[in-house]
CSV table of C-alpha atoms in Angstrom, one decimal:
chain,number,residue,atom,x,y,z
A,14,MET,CA,0.0,0.0,0.0
A,15,ALA,CA,1.3,3.4,-1.0
A,16,THR,CA,0.6,6.8,0.5
A,17,ILE,CA,-0.8,9.3,-2.1
A,18,LEU,CA,-1.4,13.0,-1.4
A,19,VAL,CA,-4.2,14.5,-3.5
A,20,ILE,CA,-4.1,18.4,-3.7
A,21,ASP,CA,-7.1,20.0,-5.4
A,22,ASP,CA,-9.4,22.9,-4.5
A,23,GLU,CA,-12.4,21.1,-6.1
A,24,VAL,CA,-14.3,18.8,-3.8
A,25,THR,CA,-15.7,16.7,-6.7
A,26,THR,CA,-12.2,16.0,-8.0
A,27,GLN,CA,-11.1,15.1,-4.5
A,28,MET,CA,-13.9,12.6,-4.0
A,29,VAL,CA,-13.3,11.0,-7.5
A,30,LEU,CA,-9.6,10.6,-6.9
A,31,GLN,CA,-10.0,9.4,-3.4
A,32,ASP,CA,-12.5,6.7,-4.4
A,33,LEU,CA,-10.4,5.5,-7.3
A,34,LEU,CA,-7.2,5.3,-5.4
A,35,GLU,CA,-8.6,3.8,-2.2
A,36,GLY,CA,-10.2,1.2,-4.4
A,37,GLU,CA,-6.7,0.3,-5.4
A,38,GLY,CA,-5.7,-0.2,-1.8
A,39,HIS,CA,-3.8,3.1,-1.3
A,40,GLN,CA,-3.9,5.4,1.6
A,41,VAL,CA,-5.2,8.8,0.3
A,42,ILE,CA,-4.6,12.2,2.0
A,43,ILE,CA,-6.5,15.2,0.9
A,44,ALA,CA,-5.3,18.9,0.8
A,45,ASN,CA,-7.5,21.7,-0.3
A,46,ASN,CA,-4.9,24.2,-1.6
A,47,GLY,CA,-1.2,24.5,-2.4
A,48,GLN,CA,-0.2,25.8,1.1
A,49,GLN,CA,-2.0,23.0,2.9
A,50,GLY,CA,-0.5,20.5,0.4
A,51,TRP,CA,3.0,21.7,1.2
A,52,GLU,CA,2.4,21.3,4.9
A,53,LYS,CA,0.9,17.8,4.5
A,54,ALA,CA,3.7,16.7,2.1
A,55,GLN,CA,6.3,17.6,4.8
A,56,GLN,CA,4.3,15.8,7.5
A,57,GLU,CA,3.4,12.6,5.6
A,58,GLN,CA,6.2,12.3,3.0
A,59,PRO,CA,3.9,10.5,0.5
A,60,ASN,CA,5.1,8.1,-2.2
A,61,LEU,CA,3.1,10.0,-4.9
A,62,ILE,CA,1.5,13.4,-5.2
A,63,ILE,CA,-1.4,14.3,-7.6
A,64,CYS,CA,-1.7,18.1,-7.7
A,65,ASP,CA,-4.0,20.4,-9.6
A,66,TRP,CA,-2.2,23.1,-11.7
A,67,MET,CA,-4.5,26.0,-10.9
A,68,MET,CA,-5.1,26.6,-7.1
A,69,PRO,CA,-5.3,29.5,-4.7
A,70,GLU,CA,-2.4,30.5,-2.5
A,71,MET,CA,0.2,28.4,-4.3
A,72,ASN,CA,-0.3,26.9,-7.8
A,73,GLY,CA,0.8,23.4,-8.7
A,74,VAL,CA,3.9,24.4,-10.5
A,75,ASP,CA,5.2,26.5,-7.6
A,76,LEU,CA,4.4,23.7,-5.2
A,77,CYS,CA,6.2,21.2,-7.4
A,78,ARG,CA,9.3,23.3,-7.5
A,79,THR,CA,9.2,23.8,-3.7
A,80,ILE,CA,8.7,20.1,-3.0
A,81,LYS,CA,11.5,19.0,-5.4
A,82,ALA,CA,13.9,21.5,-3.7
A,83,LYS,CA,13.5,19.7,-0.4
A,84,PRO,CA,15.9,16.7,-0.2
A,85,GLU,CA,13.5,14.5,1.8
A,86,LEU,CA,10.8,15.0,-0.8
A,87,ALA,CA,12.8,15.2,-4.0
A,88,ALA,CA,12.2,11.5,-4.8
A,89,THR,CA,8.4,11.8,-4.4
A,90,PHE,CA,6.7,11.1,-7.8
A,91,PHE,CA,4.8,14.3,-8.7
A,92,MET,CA,1.9,14.3,-11.1
A,93,LEU,CA,0.3,17.6,-12.3
A,94,LEU,CA,-3.5,17.5,-13.0
A,95,THR,CA,-4.3,20.0,-15.7
A,96,ALA,CA,-6.5,20.9,-18.7
A,97,ARG,CA,-3.5,22.6,-20.3
A,98,GLU,CA,-2.4,20.8,-23.5
A,99,GLN,CA,0.1,23.4,-24.9
A,100,ILE,CA,3.7,22.2,-25.2
A,101,ASP,CA,5.0,25.3,-23.5
A,102,ASP,CA,2.8,24.6,-20.4
A,103,ARG,CA,4.1,21.0,-20.3
A,104,VAL,CA,7.7,22.2,-20.6
A,105,CYS,CA,7.1,24.7,-17.7
A,106,GLY,CA,5.8,21.8,-15.6
A,107,LEU,CA,8.7,19.6,-16.4
A,108,ASN,CA,11.2,22.3,-15.7
A,109,ALA,CA,9.6,22.7,-12.3
A,110,GLY,CA,10.3,19.0,-11.6
A,111,ALA,CA,7.0,17.4,-12.5
A,112,ASP,CA,7.3,13.7,-13.3
A,113,ASP,CA,4.0,13.2,-15.2
A,114,PHE,CA,0.8,14.8,-16.2
A,115,ILE,CA,-2.9,13.8,-15.9
A,116,SER,CA,-5.3,15.6,-18.3
A,117,LYS,CA,-8.8,16.8,-17.4
A,118,PRO,CA,-11.3,15.4,-17.7
A,119,ILE,CA,-9.9,12.4,-15.9
A,120,GLU,CA,-9.8,9.1,-17.7
A,121,THR,CA,-10.0,6.4,-15.0
A,122,GLU,CA,-7.9,3.7,-16.7
A,123,GLU,CA,-5.2,6.2,-17.7
A,124,LEU,CA,-5.1,7.7,-14.2
A,125,LEU,CA,-4.7,4.3,-12.6
A,126,ALA,CA,-2.1,3.2,-15.1
A,127,ARG,CA,0.0,6.4,-14.6
A,128,VAL,CA,-0.3,6.0,-10.8
A,129,ARG,CA,1.0,2.4,-11.0
A,130,SER,CA,3.9,3.5,-13.2
A,131,GLY,CA,4.7,6.4,-10.9
A,132,LEU,CA,4.7,4.2,-7.8
A,133,ARG,CA,6.9,1.6,-9.5
A,134,LEU,CA,9.4,4.4,-10.3
A,135,ASN,CA,9.1,5.8,-6.8
A,136,HIS,CA,9.9,2.3,-5.4
A,137,LEU,CA,12.9,1.9,-7.7
A,138,ASN,CA,14.1,5.4,-6.7
A,139,GLN,CA,13.8,4.5,-3.0
A,140,GLN,CA,15.8,1.3,-3.7
A,141,LEU,CA,18.5,3.2,-5.6
A,142,THR,CA,18.7,5.8,-2.8
A,143,GLN,CA,19.0,3.1,-0.2
A,144,SER,CA,21.7,1.3,-2.3
A,145,LEU,CA,23.6,4.5,-2.8
A,146,GLN,CA,23.6,5.2,0.9
A,147,GLU,CA,24.8,1.7,1.6
A,148,LEU,CA,27.5,2.1,-0.9
A,149,LYS,CA,28.5,5.4,0.7
A,150,ASN,CA,28.6,3.8,4.1
A,151,THR,CA,30.7,0.9,2.7
A,152,GLN,CA,33.1,3.4,1.1
A,153,VAL,CA,33.5,5.2,4.4
A,154,GLN,CA,34.1,1.9,6.2
A,155,LEU,CA,36.6,0.8,3.5
A,156,VAL,CA,38.4,4.2,3.7
A,157,GLN,CA,38.6,3.9,7.4
A,158,SER,CA,39.8,0.3,7.1
A,159,GLU,CA,42.5,1.5,4.8
A,160,LYS,CA,43.6,4.2,7.2
A,161,MET,CA,43.8,1.7,10.0
A,162,SER,CA,45.7,-0.7,7.8
A,163,SER,CA,48.1,2.1,6.8
A,164,LEU,CA,48.4,3.1,10.4
A,165,GLY,CA,49.2,-0.5,11.3
A,166,ARG,CA,52.0,-0.7,8.8
A,167,LEU,CA,53.2,2.7,9.9
A,168,VAL,CA,53.2,1.7,13.6
A,169,ALA,CA,55.0,-1.6,12.8
A,170,GLY,CA,57.8,0.3,11.0
A,171,VAL,CA,58.0,3.0,13.7
A,172,ALA,CA,58.1,0.3,16.4
A,173,HIS,CA,61.0,-1.4,14.6
A,174,GLU,CA,62.8,1.9,14.1
A,175,ILE,CA,62.4,2.8,17.8
A,176,ASN,CA,63.4,-0.7,19.0
A,177,ASN,CA,66.9,-0.4,17.6
A,178,PRO,CA,68.0,2.6,19.7
A,179,ILE,CA,66.0,1.4,22.7
A,180,SER,CA,67.8,-2.0,22.5
A,181,PHE,CA,71.2,-0.3,22.3
A,182,ILE,CA,70.4,1.9,25.2
A,183,TYR,CA,69.1,-0.9,27.3
A,184,GLY,CA,72.0,-3.2,26.4
A,185,ASN,CA,74.6,-0.6,27.5
A,186,ILE,CA,72.9,0.5,30.7
A,187,SER,CA,74.7,-2.4,32.5
A,188,HIS,CA,78.1,-1.3,31.2
A,189,VAL,CA,77.4,2.4,32.1
A,190,LYS,CA,76.3,1.2,35.6
A,191,GLU,CA,79.5,-0.9,36.0
A,192,TYR,CA,81.8,1.9,34.9
A,193,THR,CA,80.1,4.5,37.1
A,194,HIS,CA,80.1,2.1,40.0
A,195,ASP,CA,83.9,1.6,39.7
A,196,LEU,CA,84.6,5.3,39.4
A,197,SER,CA,82.2,6.1,42.3
A,198,ALA,CA,83.9,3.5,44.5
A,199,LEU,CA,87.4,5.0,43.7
A,200,ILE,CA,86.2,8.5,44.5
A,201,GLN,CA,84.7,7.3,47.7
A,202,THR,CA,87.9,5.5,48.7
A,203,ILE,CA,90.0,8.7,48.0
A,204,ARG,CA,87.6,10.7,50.1
A,205,ASP,CA,87.6,8.4,53.0
A,206,ASP,CA,91.3,7.3,53.1
A,207,ASP,CA,93.5,10.1,54.4
A,208,ASN,CA,96.7,8.1,53.5
A,209,PHE,CA,95.6,7.6,49.9
A,210,SER,CA,98.7,8.5,47.8
A,211,ARG,CA,99.2,9.3,44.2
A,212,GLN,CA,100.7,5.9,43.6
A,213,ASN,CA,97.6,4.3,45.1
A,214,LEU,CA,95.5,6.4,42.6
A,215,LEU,CA,97.6,5.3,39.6
A,216,ASP,CA,97.3,1.7,40.7
A,217,ALA,CA,93.6,1.9,41.2
A,218,LEU,CA,93.1,3.6,37.8
A,219,GLU,CA,95.2,0.9,36.2
A,220,ASP,CA,93.0,-1.8,37.9
A,221,ILE,CA,89.8,-0.4,36.4
A,222,ASP,CA,91.5,0.4,33.0
A,223,PHE,CA,90.6,4.0,33.3
A,224,ASP,CA,91.6,5.1,29.8
A,225,PHE,CA,89.4,2.4,28.2
A,226,VAL,CA,86.5,3.1,30.6
A,227,THR,CA,86.5,6.9,29.9
A,228,ALA,CA,86.8,6.4,26.2
A,229,ASP,CA,84.1,3.7,26.0
A,230,LEU,CA,81.8,5.6,28.4
A,231,GLU,CA,82.0,8.7,26.2
A,232,LYS,CA,81.2,6.7,23.1
A,233,MET,CA,78.3,4.9,24.7
A,234,LEU,CA,76.8,8.1,26.1
A,235,GLY,CA,77.1,9.8,22.7
A,236,SER,CA,75.4,6.8,21.0
A,237,MET,CA,72.7,6.7,23.6
A,238,LYS,CA,72.1,10.4,23.2
A,239,GLU,CA,71.9,10.0,19.5
A,240,GLY,CA,69.5,7.1,19.8
A,241,SER,CA,67.3,9.1,22.3
A,242,GLU,CA,67.2,12.0,19.9
A,243,ARG,CA,66.1,9.7,17.1
A,244,ILE,CA,63.3,8.3,19.3
A,245,ARG,CA,62.3,11.8,20.2
A,246,GLU,CA,62.2,12.9,16.5
A,247,ILE,CA,60.1,9.8,15.6
A,248,VAL,CA,57.6,10.5,18.4
A,249,ILE,CA,57.3,14.2,17.6
A,250,ALA,CA,56.8,13.4,13.9
A,251,LEU,CA,54.2,10.7,14.6
A,252,ARG,CA,52.4,13.0,17.0
A,253,GLU,CA,52.4,15.8,14.5
A,254,PHE,CA,51.3,13.6,11.7
A,255,SER,CA,48.3,12.1,13.6
A,256,SER,CA,47.4,15.1,15.8
A,257,GLN,CA,43.7,15.8,15.7
A,258,GLU,CA,44.3,19.3,17.2
A,259,ARG,CA,45.8,20.3,13.9
A,260,SER,CA,42.8,19.2,11.8
A,261,GLY,CA,40.8,21.9,10.1
A,262,ILE,CA,41.7,24.8,7.8
A,263,HIS,CA,45.3,26.1,8.4
A,264,GLU,CA,48.1,27.6,6.4
A,265,ILE,CA,50.1,24.6,5.2
A,266,ASP,CA,53.8,24.4,4.5
A,267,LEU,CA,53.8,21.7,1.8
A,268,HIS,CA,57.6,21.1,2.2
A,269,HIS,CA,57.1,20.4,5.9
A,270,ALA,CA,54.2,18.1,5.0
A,271,LEU,CA,56.5,16.2,2.5
A,272,ASP,CA,59.3,16.0,5.0
A,273,LEU,CA,57.0,14.7,7.7
A,274,ALA,CA,55.6,12.0,5.4
A,275,LEU,CA,59.1,11.0,4.5
A,276,SER,CA,60.0,10.8,8.1
A,277,MET,CA,57.0,8.5,8.8
A,278,LEU,CA,58.1,6.3,5.9
A,279,GLY,CA,61.7,6.2,6.9
A,280,PRO,CA,61.3,3.1,9.0
A,281,ARG,CA,59.9,1.2,6.0
A,282,VAL,CA,62.8,2.3,3.9
A,283,HIS,CA,65.3,1.1,6.5
A,284,GLN,CA,63.6,-2.3,6.6
A,285,ALA,CA,63.4,-2.6,2.9
A,286,ALA,CA,65.3,-5.6,1.5
A,287,GLY,CA,67.6,-5.8,-1.5
A,288,ARG,CA,68.3,-2.8,-3.6
A,289,ALA,CA,65.4,-0.8,-2.1
A,290,SER,CA,67.2,-0.7,1.2
A,291,GLY,CA,68.8,2.7,2.1
A,292,LEU,CA,66.7,4.5,-0.6
A,293,THR,CA,67.1,8.3,-0.2
A,294,PRO,CA,64.5,10.4,-2.1
A,295,ASP,CA,65.8,13.1,-4.3
A,296,LYS,CA,64.1,16.4,-3.2
A,297,GLN,CA,64.0,19.3,-5.7
A,298,TYR,CA,62.1,21.9,-3.7
A,299,GLY,CA,61.1,25.1,-5.3
A,300,GLN,CA,59.7,28.3,-3.8
A,301,LEU,CA,56.2,27.5,-2.5
A,302,PRO,CA,53.8,29.8,-0.7
A,303,LYS,CA,51.8,28.4,2.2
A,304,ILE,CA,48.4,27.1,1.0
A,305,LYS,CA,45.0,27.0,2.8
A,306,GLY,CA,43.7,23.6,3.5
A,307,ASP,CA,43.0,20.9,6.1
A,308,ILE,CA,46.5,20.0,7.3
A,309,GLY,CA,45.5,16.6,8.6
A,310,LEU,CA,44.0,15.6,5.3
A,311,ILE,CA,46.8,17.0,3.2
A,312,ASN,CA,49.3,15.1,5.3
A,313,GLN,CA,47.3,11.9,4.7
A,314,ALA,CA,47.2,12.5,0.9
A,315,ILE,CA,50.9,13.1,0.6
A,316,PHE,CA,51.7,10.1,2.8
A,317,ASN,CA,49.5,7.9,0.6
A,318,LEU,CA,51.2,9.0,-2.6
A,319,LEU,CA,54.7,8.6,-1.3
A,320,GLU,CA,53.8,5.2,0.2
A,321,ASN,CA,52.4,4.2,-3.2
A,322,ALA,CA,55.7,5.2,-4.8
A,323,LEU,CA,57.7,3.2,-2.2
A,324,ASP,CA,55.5,0.2,-2.7
A,325,ALA,CA,56.2,0.3,-6.4
A,326,ILE,CA,59.9,0.5,-5.8
A,327,MET,CA,59.9,-2.4,-3.3
A,328,ALA,CA,57.8,-4.5,-5.6
A,329,LYS,CA,60.3,-4.0,-8.5
A,330,SER,CA,63.3,-4.6,-6.2
A,331,ARG,CA,61.9,-8.1,-5.5
A,332,THR,CA,61.3,-9.0,-9.1
A,333,ASN,CA,63.6,-7.0,-11.3
A,334,PRO,CA,66.6,-9.0,-12.6
A,335,ASP,CA,68.4,-5.9,-14.1
A,336,GLU,CA,71.5,-5.4,-12.0
A,337,ASP,CA,72.0,-1.9,-13.3
A,338,TRP,CA,68.6,-0.8,-12.0
A,339,THR,CA,68.9,1.6,-9.0
A,340,PRO,CA,65.7,2.5,-7.1
A,341,ARG,CA,64.8,6.2,-7.2
A,342,ILE,CA,62.0,8.4,-5.8
A,343,SER,CA,62.1,12.1,-6.8
A,344,ILE,CA,60.0,14.9,-5.3
A,345,THR,CA,59.8,18.2,-7.1
A,346,THR,CA,57.7,21.2,-6.1
A,347,ARG,CA,57.0,24.4,-8.0
A,348,THR,CA,54.6,27.3,-8.1
A,349,LEU,CA,52.6,27.3,-11.3
A,350,ASP,CA,51.3,30.9,-11.0
A,351,SER,CA,49.7,33.1,-8.4
A,352,CYS,CA,46.9,30.6,-7.8
A,353,TRP,CA,48.3,27.1,-8.0
A,354,THR,CA,51.1,24.9,-6.6
A,355,GLU,CA,52.3,21.6,-7.9
A,356,ILE,CA,53.9,18.6,-6.3
A,357,GLU,CA,55.5,16.0,-8.6
A,358,ILE,CA,56.3,12.6,-7.2
A,359,THR,CA,58.2,10.2,-9.6
A,360,ASP,CA,59.4,6.7,-9.0
A,361,ASN,CA,61.0,4.1,-11.3
A,362,GLY,CA,59.1,1.2,-9.8
A,363,VAL,CA,56.8,-1.4,-11.4
A,364,GLY,CA,54.5,1.2,-13.1
A,365,ILE,CA,50.7,1.0,-13.6
A,366,ASP,CA,49.2,-1.2,-16.3
A,367,SER,CA,47.3,1.0,-18.8
A,368,THR,CA,44.2,-1.3,-18.5
A,369,LEU,CA,43.8,0.1,-14.9
A,370,ASP,CA,43.7,3.8,-16.0
A,371,ASN,CA,40.0,4.2,-15.1
A,372,LYS,CA,40.2,2.2,-11.9
A,373,ILE,CA,43.2,3.3,-9.7
A,374,PHE,CA,41.2,6.0,-8.0
A,375,ASP,CA,38.2,3.7,-7.5
A,376,PRO,CA,37.7,3.0,-3.8
A,377,PHE,CA,36.3,-0.5,-4.6
A,378,PHE,CA,39.3,-1.6,-6.7
A,379,THR,CA,42.6,-2.9,-5.5
A,380,THR,CA,45.6,-4.8,-6.9
A,381,LYS,CA,47.0,-5.5,-3.4
A,382,PRO,CA,47.3,-9.1,-2.2
A,383,VAL,CA,45.2,-10.1,0.7
A,384,GLY,CA,46.8,-9.0,4.0
A,385,GLN,CA,48.6,-6.0,2.5
A,386,GLY,CA,46.0,-3.3,3.1
A,387,LYS,CA,42.8,-2.5,1.3
A,388,GLY,CA,44.5,-0.7,-1.6
A,389,LEU,CA,42.6,2.5,-1.0
A,390,GLY,CA,45.6,4.8,-0.6
A,391,LEU,CA,45.2,6.4,-4.1
A,392,ALA,CA,41.4,6.6,-3.7
A,393,VAL,CA,41.8,8.4,-0.4
A,394,ALA,CA,44.4,10.8,-1.9
A,395,TYR,CA,42.0,11.5,-4.8
A,396,GLN,CA,39.2,12.2,-2.5
A,397,ILE,CA,41.3,14.6,-0.4
A,398,VAL,CA,42.9,16.5,-3.2
A,399,VAL,CA,40.1,16.7,-5.8
A,400,GLN,CA,36.9,16.4,-3.8
A,401,GLN,CA,37.8,18.1,-0.6
A,402,HIS,CA,40.4,20.7,-1.7
A,403,GLU,CA,39.2,21.2,-5.3
A,404,GLY,CA,42.6,20.4,-6.7
A,405,GLN,CA,43.8,18.0,-9.4
A,406,LEU,CA,45.5,14.7,-9.2
A,407,SER,CA,46.9,13.1,-12.3
A,408,TYR,CA,49.6,10.6,-13.4
A,409,GLU,CA,51.5,9.1,-16.2
A,410,SER,CA,53.0,5.7,-16.1
A,411,HIS,CA,54.6,3.0,-18.2
A,412,ILE,CA,54.7,-0.6,-17.1
A,413,ASN,CA,58.0,-1.6,-15.5
A,414,GLN,CA,59.5,1.9,-16.0
A,415,GLY,CA,57.9,4.0,-13.4
A,416,THR,CA,55.1,6.4,-12.5
A,417,ARG,CA,54.8,10.1,-12.1
A,418,PHE,CA,52.0,11.7,-10.1
A,419,TRP,CA,51.1,15.4,-10.2
A,420,VAL,CA,49.3,17.1,-7.3
A,421,HIS,CA,47.9,20.5,-8.1
A,422,LEU,CA,46.6,22.4,-5.0
A,423,PRO,CA,45.1,25.9,-5.0
A,424,ILE,CA,46.8,28.4,-2.7
A,425,ASN,CA,43.4,29.4,-1.3
A,426,GLN,CA,39.7,29.0,-2.0
A,427,GLU,CA,39.8,32.1,-4.3
A,428,ALA,CA,42.5,30.4,-6.4
A,429,VAL,CA,40.1,27.6,-7.2
A,430,ARG,CA,38.5,29.9,-9.7
A,431,CYS,CA,41.8,30.5,-11.5
A,432,GLN,CA,42.6,28.3,-14.5
A,433,ILE,CA,45.9,26.5,-14.2
A,434,SER,CA,48.6,28.2,-16.2
A,435,PRO,CA,49.5,26.2,-19.4
A,436,THR,CA,52.9,25.1,-18.3
A,437,PRO,CA,54.6,21.8,-19.4
A,438,TYR,CA,53.5,20.4,-16.0
A,439,ALA,CA,50.0,21.7,-15.9
A,440,LEU,CA,46.7,20.3,-16.9
A,441,ALA,CA,45.8,17.0,-15.4
A,442,GLN,CA,43.4,16.0,-18.1
A,443,SER,CA,45.9,16.3,-20.8
A,444,ARG,CA,48.1,13.5,-19.4
A,445,SER,CA,47.6,9.8,-19.7
A,446,PRO,CA,49.9,6.8,-19.2
A,447,GLN,CA,50.0,6.2,-22.9
A,448,GLN,CA,51.2,9.7,-23.8
A,449,ALA,CA,54.6,9.7,-22.2
A,450,VAL,CA,57.1,7.7,-20.3
A,451,PRO,CA,58.5,9.4,-17.1
A,452,ALA,CA,61.8,11.1,-17.8
A,453,PRO,CA,64.9,10.1,-15.8
A,454,MET,CA,64.6,11.3,-12.2
A,455,THR,CA,68.1,12.8,-12.1
A,456,ARG,CA,68.2,16.5,-13.1
């Protein structure tokens, strides 16, 4: 059973429509004019509305336009009841959002057929709306899952990176304790023994191997200090990268964001096997102004793109037999004009198959094996750069030769209205993986 709202100022028409529609098993609600129809439409949210064109207070076309403008009622099937047969009148009704027309005088079979058709369309529309919402919820869950997966990989790398200096510090504490105990005991003996001579001191120093102890102690304390500073740097970088307090619109130093992401990925580079180990990105930073944006999201997008480049490098290092191949990641920044900035990230990894051109930014597509994340890093980056910051994200790639990504970000919201200058690095839509192979990354 459907709920149908009949809006007409003629009692006879109301009675005829109510009798026909209730005979079909529908619940019928009556409104006497446009204003009352608007109020009842909001209260009842009917599946279908049959509305007379000419009415006092608010005519059918204006009411249709008002109803279709309200998100909760936009999917309601709206039928205009009219004696107007002119094309211009029908066009006016369609432009207002009307879905169908019923001509006066009313033909019973035609009315019922159009109502059934309208209700079928309304039902399909509701199903599509529900499916779209479920897809959006699934996308949100997948994106969140990818973030957690990325965070898990990041934490594992950071834990490994922190574990090395901590293990060194912990392993040397016993030696430091032993050395300081020997020196402390010697000083205490000198203080308490009034007859302690210089010769006694020299003998005692020889017994504890003073020259070795002082040299070794200095080295250990220096290494422990260096390890502690490294731990402090990692903790500060991790806190800054994930800090919720910094979310929201801020002035962003893109170079700092890049360095922060590289710092976060450093542990993964250090753990990389084969020729990917010890990879040092080549940074060619130009003069960039600070941009306006959500600093937490921009950090996430840059991290995802750099992680994608590192994944491509590590994948090739495991499979590439070419002994002359040297892994490279290059980061170049430049200002295009007074409105736009550009980040270019290039790798010489496995590349992207041209058959995947229309899929790599799709949140429901991944080439990653099970257990290696959800493969949503590029989808999240695209969402952040394009949808949330009104920028552009593009790439060119050639299989087994490498990939180059371009990130165009407006300096501020006013800059969004500026067209990107036609530079060799500019328009995202003009590039495709088939058009060019990334140039060598050394400059």
